mmCIF file with all atom_site columns, C-alpha atoms in Angstrom:
data_model
loop_
_atom_site.group_PDB
_atom_site.id
_atom_site.type_symbol
_atom_site.label_atom_id
_atom_site.label_alt_id
_atom_site.label_comp_id
_atom_site.label_asym_id
_atom_site.label_entity_id
_atom_site.label_seq_id
_atom_site.pdbx_PDB_ins_code
_atom_site.Cartn_x
_atom_site.Cartn_y
_atom_site.Cartn_z
_atom_site.occupancy
_atom_site.B_iso_or_equiv
_atom_site.pdbx_formal_charge
_atom_site.auth_seq_id
_atom_site.auth_comp_id
_atom_site.auth_asym_id
_atom_site.auth_atom_id
_atom_site.pdbx_PDB_model_num
ATOM 1   C CA . MET A 1 1   ? 41.932  107.790 120.709 1.00 0.00 ? 1   MET A CA 1
ATOM 2   C CA . ALA A 1 2   ? 45.299  106.134 121.159 1.00 0.00 ? 2   ALA A CA 1
ATOM 3   C CA . ARG A 1 3   ? 47.780  108.077 123.192 1.00 0.00 ? 3   ARG A CA 1
ATOM 4   C CA . LYS A 1 4   ? 50.687  109.357 121.378 1.00 0.00 ? 4   LYS A CA 1
ATOM 5   C CA . LYS A 1 5   ? 53.923  107.456 121.803 1.00 0.00 ? 5   LYS A CA 1
ATOM 6   C CA . MET A 1 6   ? 56.904  109.113 123.880 1.00 0.00 ? 6   MET A CA 1
ATOM 7   C CA . PHE A 1 7   ? 60.677  108.943 122.899 1.00 0.00 ? 7   PHE A CA 1
ATOM 8   C CA . GLU A 1 8   ? 62.965  109.218 125.761 1.00 0.00 ? 8   GLU A CA 1
ATOM 9   C CA . LEU A 1 9   ? 66.328  110.539 124.923 1.00 0.00 ? 9   LEU A CA 1
ATOM 10  C CA . ASN A 1 10  ? 69.486  111.081 127.169 1.00 0.00 ? 10  ASN A CA 1
ATOM 11  C CA . VAL A 1 11  ? 71.103  114.338 126.497 1.00 0.00 ? 11  VAL A CA 1
ATOM 12  C CA . PRO A 1 12  ? 74.657  115.244 127.915 1.00 0.00 ? 12  PRO A CA 1
ATOM 13  C CA . ASP A 1 13  ? 74.334  117.539 130.845 1.00 0.00 ? 13  ASP A CA 1
ATOM 14  C CA . ASN A 1 14  ? 75.946  120.466 129.321 1.00 0.00 ? 14  ASN A CA 1
ATOM 15  C CA . LEU A 1 15  ? 73.853  120.356 126.250 1.00 0.00 ? 15  LEU A CA 1
ATOM 16  C CA . HIS A 1 16  ? 70.591  120.239 128.137 1.00 0.00 ? 16  HIS A CA 1
ATOM 17  C CA . GLU A 1 17  ? 70.056  123.666 128.095 1.00 0.00 ? 17  GLU A CA 1
ATOM 18  C CA . GLN A 1 18  ? 70.780  124.047 124.438 1.00 0.00 ? 18  GLN A CA 1
ATOM 19  C CA . MET A 1 19  ? 68.474  121.084 123.618 1.00 0.00 ? 19  MET A CA 1
ATOM 20  C CA . GLY A 1 20  ? 65.557  122.766 125.352 1.00 0.00 ? 20  GLY A CA 1
ATOM 21  C CA . SER A 1 21  ? 63.541  123.533 122.354 1.00 0.00 ? 21  SER A CA 1
ATOM 22  C CA . PRO A 1 22  ? 61.801  120.944 120.194 1.00 0.00 ? 22  PRO A CA 1
ATOM 23  C CA . GLU A 1 23  ? 63.472  122.568 117.149 1.00 0.00 ? 23  GLU A CA 1
ATOM 24  C CA . ARG A 1 24  ? 66.893  121.801 118.347 1.00 0.00 ? 24  ARG A CA 1
ATOM 25  C CA . ILE A 1 25  ? 65.878  118.503 119.160 1.00 0.00 ? 25  ILE A CA 1
ATOM 26  C CA . LEU A 1 26  ? 64.567  117.797 115.774 1.00 0.00 ? 26  LEU A CA 1
ATOM 27  C CA . GLU A 1 27  ? 67.515  119.457 114.319 1.00 0.00 ? 27  GLU A CA 1
ATOM 28  C CA . SER A 1 28  ? 69.919  116.975 115.920 1.00 0.00 ? 28  SER A CA 1
ATOM 29  C CA . LEU A 1 29  ? 67.467  114.150 114.791 1.00 0.00 ? 29  LEU A CA 1
ATOM 30  C CA . GLU A 1 30  ? 67.698  115.403 111.224 1.00 0.00 ? 30  GLU A CA 1
ATOM 31  C CA . LYS A 1 31  ? 71.485  115.409 111.342 1.00 0.00 ? 31  LYS A CA 1
ATOM 32  C CA . GLY A 1 32  ? 71.738  111.894 112.742 1.00 0.00 ? 32  GLY A CA 1
ATOM 33  C CA . VAL A 1 33  ? 69.054  110.727 110.363 1.00 0.00 ? 33  VAL A CA 1
ATOM 34  C CA . ILE A 1 34  ? 71.186  112.158 107.376 1.00 0.00 ? 34  ILE A CA 1
ATOM 35  C CA . LEU A 1 35  ? 74.587  110.549 108.885 1.00 0.00 ? 35  LEU A CA 1
ATOM 36  C CA . SER A 1 36  ? 72.689  107.106 109.180 1.00 0.00 ? 36  SER A CA 1
ATOM 37  C CA . ARG A 1 37  ? 71.759  107.555 105.548 1.00 0.00 ? 37  ARG A CA 1
ATOM 38  C CA . ILE A 1 38  ? 75.352  108.533 104.574 1.00 0.00 ? 38  ILE A CA 1
ATOM 39  C CA . GLY A 1 39  ? 76.465  105.375 106.128 1.00 0.00 ? 39  GLY A CA 1
ATOM 40  C CA . VAL A 1 40  ? 74.024  103.323 104.366 1.00 0.00 ? 40  VAL A CA 1
ATOM 41  C CA . LEU A 1 41  ? 74.969  104.829 100.926 1.00 0.00 ? 41  LEU A CA 1
ATOM 42  C CA . GLN A 1 42  ? 78.651  104.356 101.556 1.00 0.00 ? 42  GLN A CA 1
ATOM 43  C CA . GLU A 1 43  ? 78.229  100.849 102.091 1.00 0.00 ? 43  GLU A CA 1
ATOM 44  C CA . GLU A 1 44  ? 76.322  100.417 99.012  1.00 0.00 ? 44  GLU A CA 1
ATOM 45  C CA . VAL A 1 45  ? 78.456  102.536 96.754  1.00 0.00 ? 45  VAL A CA 1
ATOM 46  C CA . SER A 1 46  ? 81.578  100.393 98.150  1.00 0.00 ? 46  SER A CA 1
ATOM 47  C CA . GLU A 1 47  ? 79.569  97.278  97.412  1.00 0.00 ? 47  GLU A CA 1
ATOM 48  C CA . LEU A 1 48  ? 78.743  98.452  93.941  1.00 0.00 ? 48  LEU A CA 1
ATOM 49  C CA . THR A 1 49  ? 82.192  99.414  93.289  1.00 0.00 ? 49  THR A CA 1
ATOM 50  C CA . GLU A 1 50  ? 83.409  95.747  94.249  1.00 0.00 ? 50  GLU A CA 1
ATOM 51  C CA . ARG A 1 51  ? 80.757  93.948  92.174  1.00 0.00 ? 51  ARG A CA 1
ATOM 52  C CA . ILE A 1 52  ? 81.781  96.131  89.164  1.00 0.00 ? 52  ILE A CA 1
ATOM 53  C CA . ASP A 1 53  ? 85.503  95.536  89.755  1.00 0.00 ? 53  ASP A CA 1
ATOM 54  C CA . ASN A 1 54  ? 84.847  91.802  89.840  1.00 0.00 ? 54  ASN A CA 1
ATOM 55  C CA . LEU A 1 55  ? 82.730  91.852  86.564  1.00 0.00 ? 55  LEU A CA 1
ATOM 56  C CA . ARG A 1 56  ? 85.288  93.792  84.665  1.00 0.00 ? 56  ARG A CA 1
ATOM 57  C CA . ARG A 1 57  ? 87.859  91.283  85.917  1.00 0.00 ? 57  ARG A CA 1
ATOM 58  C CA . ARG A 1 58  ? 85.688  88.380  84.832  1.00 0.00 ? 58  ARG A CA 1
ATOM 59  C CA . ASN A 1 59  ? 85.257  90.089  81.411  1.00 0.00 ? 59  ASN A CA 1
ATOM 60  C CA . ALA A 1 60  ? 88.825  90.604  81.002  1.00 0.00 ? 60  ALA A CA 1
ATOM 61  C CA . GLU A 1 61  ? 89.716  86.820  81.849  1.00 0.00 ? 61  GLU A CA 1
ATOM 62  C CA . LEU A 1 62  ? 86.796  85.385  79.670  1.00 0.00 ? 62  LEU A CA 1
ATOM 63  C CA . PRO A 1 63  ? 88.563  85.641  76.130  1.00 0.00 ? 63  PRO A CA 1
ATOM 64  C CA . HIS A 1 64  ? 91.530  83.727  77.649  1.00 0.00 ? 64  HIS A CA 1
ATOM 65  C CA . GLU A 1 65  ? 88.989  81.116  79.239  1.00 0.00 ? 65  GLU A CA 1
ATOM 66  C CA . ILE A 1 66  ? 87.382  80.873  76.033  1.00 0.00 ? 66  ILE A CA 1
ATOM 67  C CA . LYS A 1 67  ? 90.598  80.192  74.079  1.00 0.00 ? 67  LYS A CA 1
ATOM 68  C CA . ARG A 1 68  ? 91.753  77.471  76.740  1.00 0.00 ? 68  ARG A CA 1
ATOM 69  C CA . MET A 1 69  ? 88.273  75.763  76.351  1.00 0.00 ? 69  MET A CA 1
ATOM 70  C CA . GLU A 1 70  ? 88.673  75.608  72.397  1.00 0.00 ? 70  GLU A CA 1
ATOM 71  C CA . ILE A 1 71  ? 91.930  74.136  72.795  1.00 0.00 ? 71  ILE A CA 1
ATOM 72  C CA . LEU A 1 72  ? 90.548  71.485  75.065  1.00 0.00 ? 72  LEU A CA 1
ATOM 73  C CA . LEU A 1 73  ? 87.582  71.043  72.919  1.00 0.00 ? 73  LEU A CA 1
ATOM 74  C CA . LYS A 1 74  ? 89.803  70.334  69.782  1.00 0.00 ? 74  LYS A CA 1
ATOM 75  C CA . GLU A 1 75  ? 91.841  67.746  71.675  1.00 0.00 ? 75  GLU A CA 1
ATOM 76  C CA . LEU A 1 76  ? 88.970  65.990  73.112  1.00 0.00 ? 76  LEU A CA 1
ATOM 77  C CA . ILE A 1 77  ? 87.442  65.732  69.511  1.00 0.00 ? 77  ILE A CA 1
ATOM 78  C CA . LYS A 1 78  ? 90.479  64.470  68.168  1.00 0.00 ? 78  LYS A CA 1
ATOM 79  C CA . ASP A 1 79  ? 90.495  61.797  71.013  1.00 0.00 ? 79  ASP A CA 1
ATOM 80  C CA . GLN A 1 80  ? 86.813  61.108  70.377  1.00 0.00 ? 80  GLN A CA 1
ATOM 81  C CA . GLU A 1 81  ? 87.692  60.314  66.660  1.00 0.00 ? 81  GLU A CA 1
ATOM 82  C CA . ALA A 1 82  ? 90.576  58.045  67.734  1.00 0.00 ? 82  ALA A CA 1
ATOM 83  C CA . LEU A 1 83  ? 88.566  56.252  70.170  1.00 0.00 ? 83  LEU A CA 1
ATOM 84  C CA . ALA A 1 84  ? 85.795  55.814  67.313  1.00 0.00 ? 84  ALA A CA 1
ATOM 85  C CA . ALA A 1 85  ? 88.373  54.104  65.087  1.00 0.00 ? 85  ALA A CA 1
ATOM 86  C CA . LEU A 1 86  ? 89.977  51.989  67.594  1.00 0.00 ? 86  LEU A CA 1
ATOM 87  C CA . LEU A 1 87  ? 86.617  50.523  68.615  1.00 0.00 ? 87  LEU A CA 1
ATOM 88  C CA . CYS A 1 88  ? 85.474  50.230  65.063  1.00 0.00 ? 88  CYS A CA 1
ATOM 89  C CA . GLU A 1 89  ? 88.616  48.131  64.676  1.00 0.00 ? 89  GLU A CA 1
ATOM 90  C CA . LYS A 1 90  ? 87.794  46.214  67.720  1.00 0.00 ? 90  LYS A CA 1
ATOM 91  C CA . ARG A 1 91  ? 84.391  45.062  66.130  1.00 0.00 ? 91  ARG A CA 1
ATOM 92  C CA . MET B 2 1   ? 83.535  107.917 155.605 1.00 0.00 ? 1   MET B CA 1
ATOM 93  C CA . ASN B 2 2   ? 81.021  109.026 153.146 1.00 0.00 ? 2   ASN B CA 1
ATOM 94  C CA . THR B 2 3   ? 81.915  108.818 149.460 1.00 0.00 ? 3   THR B CA 1
ATOM 95  C CA . PRO B 2 4   ? 80.563  111.365 147.386 1.00 0.00 ? 4   PRO B CA 1
ATOM 96  C CA . ARG B 2 5   ? 77.941  110.197 144.932 1.00 0.00 ? 5   ARG B CA 1
ATOM 97  C CA . LEU B 2 6   ? 78.878  110.693 141.345 1.00 0.00 ? 6   LEU B CA 1
ATOM 98  C CA . ARG B 2 7   ? 76.463  112.977 139.534 1.00 0.00 ? 7   ARG B CA 1
ATOM 99  C CA . SER B 2 8   ? 74.911  111.628 136.332 1.00 0.00 ? 8   SER B CA 1
ATOM 100 C CA . SER B 2 9   ? 76.161  113.358 133.204 1.00 0.00 ? 9   SER B CA 1
ATOM 101 C CA . ASN B 2 10  ? 73.172  112.875 131.360 1.00 0.00 ? 10  ASN B CA 1
ATOM 102 C CA . ARG B 2 11  ? 69.552  114.299 131.567 1.00 0.00 ? 11  ARG B CA 1
ATOM 103 C CA . LYS B 2 12  ? 66.701  112.806 129.925 1.00 0.00 ? 12  LYS B CA 1
ATOM 104 C CA . ILE B 2 13  ? 64.066  114.777 127.725 1.00 0.00 ? 13  ILE B CA 1
ATOM 105 C CA . ARG B 2 14  ? 60.966  113.425 126.422 1.00 0.00 ? 14  ARG B CA 1
ATOM 106 C CA . ILE B 2 15  ? 59.643  113.986 122.727 1.00 0.00 ? 15  ILE B CA 1
ATOM 107 C CA . LYS B 2 16  ? 56.372  112.830 121.154 1.00 0.00 ? 16  LYS B CA 1
ATOM 108 C CA . ASP B 2 17  ? 56.605  110.354 118.502 1.00 0.00 ? 17  ASP B CA 1
ATOM 109 C CA . ASN B 2 18  ? 55.288  113.284 115.947 1.00 0.00 ? 18  ASN B CA 1
ATOM 110 C CA . ARG B 2 19  ? 54.565  113.579 112.264 1.00 0.00 ? 19  ARG B CA 1
ATOM 111 C CA . GLU B 2 20  ? 58.150  115.495 111.663 1.00 0.00 ? 20  GLU B CA 1
ATOM 112 C CA . ILE B 2 21  ? 60.010  112.255 112.885 1.00 0.00 ? 21  ILE B CA 1
ATOM 113 C CA . HIS B 2 22  ? 57.976  110.140 110.616 1.00 0.00 ? 22  HIS B CA 1
ATOM 114 C CA . GLU B 2 23  ? 58.714  112.181 107.678 1.00 0.00 ? 23  GLU B CA 1
ATOM 115 C CA . LEU B 2 24  ? 62.402  112.362 108.227 1.00 0.00 ? 24  LEU B CA 1
ATOM 116 C CA . ALA B 2 25  ? 62.595  108.612 108.571 1.00 0.00 ? 25  ALA B CA 1
ATOM 117 C CA . GLU B 2 26  ? 60.538  108.226 105.296 1.00 0.00 ? 26  GLU B CA 1
ATOM 118 C CA . LYS B 2 27  ? 62.484  110.953 103.481 1.00 0.00 ? 27  LYS B CA 1
ATOM 119 C CA . TYR B 2 28  ? 65.954  109.510 104.139 1.00 0.00 ? 28  TYR B CA 1
ATOM 120 C CA . HIS B 2 29  ? 64.660  105.718 104.290 1.00 0.00 ? 29  HIS B CA 1
ATOM 121 C CA . VAL B 2 30  ? 66.112  105.401 107.956 1.00 0.00 ? 30  VAL B CA 1
ATOM 122 C CA . LYS B 2 31  ? 64.173  103.403 110.458 1.00 0.00 ? 31  LYS B CA 1
ATOM 123 C CA . VAL B 2 32  ? 63.468  105.486 113.623 1.00 0.00 ? 32  VAL B CA 1
ATOM 124 C CA . ASP B 2 33  ? 62.069  103.745 116.660 1.00 0.00 ? 33  ASP B CA 1
ATOM 125 C CA . VAL B 2 34  ? 62.390  103.521 120.145 1.00 0.00 ? 34  VAL B CA 1
ATOM 126 C CA . GLU B 2 35  ? 65.665  101.336 119.915 1.00 0.00 ? 35  GLU B CA 1
ATOM 127 C CA . SER B 2 36  ? 67.467  103.327 117.168 1.00 0.00 ? 36  SER B CA 1
ATOM 128 C CA . ILE B 2 37  ? 66.429  106.857 118.122 1.00 0.00 ? 37  ILE B CA 1
ATOM 129 C CA . GLN B 2 38  ? 69.236  107.538 120.797 1.00 0.00 ? 38  GLN B CA 1
ATOM 130 C CA . LYS B 2 39  ? 71.742  106.269 118.542 1.00 0.00 ? 39  LYS B CA 1
ATOM 131 C CA . ILE B 2 40  ? 70.558  108.702 115.811 1.00 0.00 ? 40  ILE B CA 1
ATOM 132 C CA . PHE B 2 41  ? 70.284  111.668 118.173 1.00 0.00 ? 41  PHE B CA 1
ATOM 133 C CA . ASP B 2 42  ? 73.760  111.010 119.524 1.00 0.00 ? 42  ASP B CA 1
ATOM 134 C CA . LEU B 2 43  ? 74.979  111.073 116.070 1.00 0.00 ? 43  LEU B CA 1
ATOM 135 C CA . GLY B 2 44  ? 73.250  114.219 115.353 1.00 0.00 ? 44  GLY B CA 1
ATOM 136 C CA . VAL B 2 45  ? 74.475  115.939 118.624 1.00 0.00 ? 45  VAL B CA 1
ATOM 137 C CA . LYS B 2 46  ? 78.212  114.945 117.982 1.00 0.00 ? 46  LYS B CA 1
ATOM 138 C CA . CYS B 2 47  ? 77.992  115.926 114.215 1.00 0.00 ? 47  CYS B CA 1
ATOM 139 C CA . PRO B 2 48  ? 80.595  118.582 113.566 1.00 0.00 ? 48  PRO B CA 1
ATOM 140 C CA . TYR B 2 49  ? 79.043  119.408 110.000 1.00 0.00 ? 49  TYR B CA 1
ATOM 141 C CA . THR B 2 50  ? 76.161  121.724 109.171 1.00 0.00 ? 50  THR B CA 1
ATOM 142 C CA . GLU B 2 51  ? 73.024  120.343 107.448 1.00 0.00 ? 51  GLU B CA 1
ATOM 143 C CA . ARG B 2 52  ? 74.126  122.127 104.405 1.00 0.00 ? 52  ARG B CA 1
ATOM 144 C CA . GLN B 2 53  ? 77.314  120.117 104.359 1.00 0.00 ? 53  GLN B CA 1
ATOM 145 C CA . LEU B 2 54  ? 75.546  116.979 105.052 1.00 0.00 ? 54  LEU B CA 1
ATOM 146 C CA . ALA B 2 55  ? 73.134  117.373 102.444 1.00 0.00 ? 55  ALA B CA 1
ATOM 147 C CA . GLU B 2 56  ? 75.895  118.006 99.927  1.00 0.00 ? 56  GLU B CA 1
ATOM 148 C CA . LYS B 2 57  ? 77.612  114.844 100.828 1.00 0.00 ? 57  LYS B CA 1
ATOM 149 C CA . LEU B 2 58  ? 74.359  112.987 100.652 1.00 0.00 ? 58  LEU B CA 1
ATOM 150 C CA . ASN B 2 59  ? 73.639  114.346 97.170  1.00 0.00 ? 59  ASN B CA 1
ATOM 151 C CA . GLU B 2 60  ? 77.168  113.412 95.926  1.00 0.00 ? 60  GLU B CA 1
ATOM 152 C CA . LEU B 2 61  ? 76.733  109.898 97.372  1.00 0.00 ? 61  LEU B CA 1
ATOM 153 C CA . GLU B 2 62  ? 73.287  109.383 95.748  1.00 0.00 ? 62  GLU B CA 1
ATOM 154 C CA . ASN B 2 63  ? 74.641  110.564 92.270  1.00 0.00 ? 63  ASN B CA 1
ATOM 155 C CA . GLU B 2 64  ? 77.704  108.266 92.774  1.00 0.00 ? 64  GLU B CA 1
ATOM 156 C CA . LYS B 2 65  ? 75.450  105.515 93.443  1.00 0.00 ? 65  LYS B CA 1
ATOM 157 C CA . LYS B 2 66  ? 73.306  106.128 90.271  1.00 0.00 ? 66  LYS B CA 1
ATOM 158 C CA . ASN B 2 67  ? 76.347  106.121 88.250  1.00 0.00 ? 67  ASN B CA 1
ATOM 159 C CA . LEU B 2 68  ? 77.801  103.062 89.573  1.00 0.00 ? 68  LEU B CA 1
ATOM 160 C CA . GLU B 2 69  ? 74.373  101.326 88.996  1.00 0.00 ? 69  GLU B CA 1
ATOM 161 C CA . SER B 2 70  ? 74.194  102.384 85.455  1.00 0.00 ? 70  SER B CA 1
ATOM 162 C CA . SER B 2 71  ? 77.873  101.156 85.007  1.00 0.00 ? 71  SER B CA 1
ATOM 163 C CA . LEU B 2 72  ? 77.026  97.858  86.432  1.00 0.00 ? 72  LEU B CA 1
ATOM 164 C CA . ARG B 2 73  ? 73.807  97.435  84.044  1.00 0.00 ? 73  ARG B CA 1
ATOM 165 C CA . LYS B 2 74  ? 76.282  98.364  81.212  1.00 0.00 ? 74  LYS B CA 1
ATOM 166 C CA . ILE B 2 75  ? 78.780  95.976  82.080  1.00 0.00 ? 75  ILE B CA 1
ATOM 167 C CA . ALA B 2 76  ? 76.238  93.267  83.096  1.00 0.00 ? 76  ALA B CA 1
ATOM 168 C CA . LYS B 2 77  ? 74.477  93.291  79.615  1.00 0.00 ? 77  LYS B CA 1
ATOM 169 C CA . ASP B 2 78  ? 77.819  91.713  78.076  1.00 0.00 ? 78  ASP B CA 1
ATOM 170 C CA . PRO B 2 79  ? 77.151  92.956  74.607  1.00 0.00 ? 79  PRO B CA 1
ATOM 171 C CA . SER B 2 80  ? 79.959  90.345  73.335  1.00 0.00 ? 80  SER B CA 1
ATOM 172 C CA . ASN B 2 81  ? 78.075  87.347  74.920  1.00 0.00 ? 81  ASN B CA 1
ATOM 173 C CA . LEU B 2 82  ? 81.311  85.966  76.092  1.00 0.00 ? 82  LEU B CA 1
ATOM 174 C CA . GLU B 2 83  ? 79.746  84.429  79.174  1.00 0.00 ? 83  GLU B CA 1
ATOM 175 C CA . SER B 2 84  ? 77.237  82.431  77.146  1.00 0.00 ? 84  SER B CA 1
ATOM 176 C CA . THR B 2 85  ? 80.097  81.224  74.699  1.00 0.00 ? 85  THR B CA 1
ATOM 177 C CA . TYR B 2 86  ? 82.047  80.219  77.505  1.00 0.00 ? 86  TYR B CA 1
ATOM 178 C CA . ALA B 2 87  ? 79.233  78.307  79.103  1.00 0.00 ? 87  ALA B CA 1
ATOM 179 C CA . GLY B 2 88  ? 78.537  76.544  75.538  1.00 0.00 ? 88  GLY B CA 1
ATOM 180 C CA . LEU B 2 89  ? 82.060  75.541  75.323  1.00 0.00 ? 89  LEU B CA 1
ATOM 181 C CA . ARG B 2 90  ? 82.252  74.235  78.795  1.00 0.00 ? 90  ARG B CA 1
ATOM 182 C CA . TRP B 2 91  ? 79.316  72.193  78.333  1.00 0.00 ? 91  TRP B CA 1
ATOM 183 C CA . GLN B 2 92  ? 80.575  70.471  75.038  1.00 0.00 ? 92  GLN B CA 1
ATOM 184 C CA . VAL B 2 93  ? 83.829  69.886  76.863  1.00 0.00 ? 93  VAL B CA 1
ATOM 185 C CA . ASN B 2 94  ? 82.078  68.149  79.764  1.00 0.00 ? 94  ASN B CA 1
ATOM 186 C CA . ARG B 2 95  ? 79.793  66.117  77.511  1.00 0.00 ? 95  ARG B CA 1
ATOM 187 C CA . ILE B 2 96  ? 82.880  64.840  75.170  1.00 0.00 ? 96  ILE B CA 1
ATOM 188 C CA . PHE B 2 97  ? 85.064  64.244  78.077  1.00 0.00 ? 97  PHE B CA 1
ATOM 189 C CA . LEU B 2 98  ? 82.478  61.841  79.570  1.00 0.00 ? 98  LEU B CA 1
ATOM 190 C CA . ASP B 2 99  ? 81.805  60.299  76.463  1.00 0.00 ? 99  ASP B CA 1
ATOM 191 C CA . ASN B 2 100 ? 85.343  59.615  75.656  1.00 0.00 ? 100 ASN B CA 1
ATOM 192 C CA . ARG B 2 101 ? 85.947  58.065  79.175  1.00 0.00 ? 101 ARG B CA 1
ATOM 193 C CA . VAL B 2 102 ? 82.977  55.557  78.498  1.00 0.00 ? 102 VAL B CA 1
ATOM 194 C CA . ARG B 2 103 ? 84.554  54.664  75.245  1.00 0.00 ? 103 ARG B CA 1
ATOM 195 C CA . VAL B 2 104 ? 87.897  54.239  76.917  1.00 0.00 ? 104 VAL B CA 1
ATOM 196 C CA . PHE B 2 105 ? 86.578  51.782  79.361  1.00 0.00 ? 105 PHE B CA 1
ATOM 197 C CA . HIS B 2 106 ? 85.189  49.704  76.515  1.00 0.00 ? 106 HIS B CA 1
ATOM 198 C CA . LEU B 2 107 ? 88.539  49.869  74.683  1.00 0.00 ? 107 LEU B CA 1
ATOM 199 C CA . SER B 2 108 ? 90.368  48.667  77.817  1.00 0.00 ? 108 SER B CA 1
ATOM 200 C CA . ALA B 2 109 ? 89.001  45.082  77.131  1.00 0.00 ? 109 ALA B CA 1
ATOM 201 C CA . HIS B 2 110 ? 90.493  45.063  73.608  1.00 0.00 ? 110 HIS B CA 1
ATOM 202 C CA . SER B 2 111 ? 94.187  45.253  72.386  1.00 0.00 ? 111 SER B CA 1
ATOM 203 C CA . PRO B 2 112 ? 94.650  46.319  68.942  1.00 0.00 ? 112 PRO B CA 1
ATOM 204 C CA . THR B 2 113 ? 97.188  44.277  66.760  1.00 0.00 ? 113 THR B CA 1
ATOM 205 C CA . ASP B 2 114 ? 99.301  47.030  65.257  1.00 0.00 ? 114 ASP B CA 1
ATOM 206 C CA . GLU B 2 115 ? 101.923 49.061  67.354  1.00 0.00 ? 115 GLU B CA 1
ATOM 207 C CA . HIS B 2 116 ? 100.395 52.369  66.574  1.00 0.00 ? 116 HIS B CA 1
ATOM 208 C CA . GLY B 2 117 ? 96.915  51.226  67.547  1.00 0.00 ? 117 GLY B CA 1
ATOM 209 C CA . LYS B 2 118 ? 98.436  49.748  71.101  1.00 0.00 ? 118 LYS B CA 1
ATOM 210 C CA . ARG B 2 119 ? 100.272 53.126  71.684  1.00 0.00 ? 119 ARG B CA 1
ATOM 211 C CA . LEU B 2 120 ? 97.264  55.077  70.979  1.00 0.00 ? 120 LEU B CA 1
ATOM 212 C CA . ARG B 2 121 ? 95.103  52.883  73.266  1.00 0.00 ? 121 ARG B CA 1
ATOM 213 C CA . ASN B 2 122 ? 97.554  53.044  76.151  1.00 0.00 ? 122 ASN B CA 1
ATOM 214 C CA . GLU B 2 123 ? 97.744  56.808  75.988  1.00 0.00 ? 123 GLU B CA 1
ATOM 215 C CA . LEU B 2 124 ? 93.949  57.161  75.938  1.00 0.00 ? 124 LEU B CA 1
ATOM 216 C CA . ILE B 2 125 ? 93.534  54.801  78.729  1.00 0.00 ? 125 ILE B CA 1
ATOM 217 C CA . LYS B 2 126 ? 96.252  56.656  80.748  1.00 0.00 ? 126 LYS B CA 1
ATOM 218 C CA . LYS B 2 127 ? 94.870  60.052  80.062  1.00 0.00 ? 127 LYS B CA 1
ATOM 219 C CA . TYR B 2 128 ? 91.185  59.267  80.903  1.00 0.00 ? 128 TYR B CA 1
ATOM 220 C CA . VAL B 2 129 ? 91.570  56.693  83.661  1.00 0.00 ? 129 VAL B CA 1
ATOM 221 C CA . GLN B 2 130 ? 94.335  58.694  85.434  1.00 0.00 ? 130 GLN B CA 1
ATOM 222 C CA . TYR B 2 131 ? 92.300  61.870  85.051  1.00 0.00 ? 131 TYR B CA 1
ATOM 223 C CA . SER B 2 132 ? 89.181  60.009  86.552  1.00 0.00 ? 132 SER B CA 1
ATOM 224 C CA . GLN B 2 133 ? 91.277  58.832  89.415  1.00 0.00 ? 133 GLN B CA 1
ATOM 225 C CA . SER B 2 134 ? 92.887  62.004  90.142  1.00 0.00 ? 134 SER B CA 1
ATOM 226 C CA . THR B 2 135 ? 89.370  64.067  90.441  1.00 0.00 ? 135 THR B CA 1
#
């Protein structure tokens, strides 16, 4: 049977007595694990908030961008017709 | 002269890699191994909050994350289809622009007889050739 792995933890001298029991060690580990999870979640929440802000900004810009593209397209179609007429004249 | 030896302020304790530790890691999706356990333990030792306070904060963040994910899904769905309208228009603009540029190159070898035709030709050459050179 494989021997169980051991973890070695450094405990501040003044806390060594308090940390004597396995329950106390586990309690501190649990707090540490929850704090780590809280840190990860805080990062995820801030990333999601940023993505939502960017999407909202993009959605607000799109109607203006579409208008701009429509104006440009009209101008290009007008040029296309003028070019076709001029080239037709050439022939 | 003998210098006094500084006593180490830390002591070592050894704990078994047991089921409880693995359950904790699994429950909170946190990796607990030889490298990270000390950092996690230190966080726990220094933490001024009670387990209950931490659980409340955790719960609050989990809910906030769920709400944000749901908002993101709603916004990303884009019911008005603005993004695809914009993409379609851009594609058309690019295609017609390139088409016009090719026609302008053909036109540059030709000079219309009437004034209006000449002016229009020069304007179009200026517009498309200058744009091509500036990009």
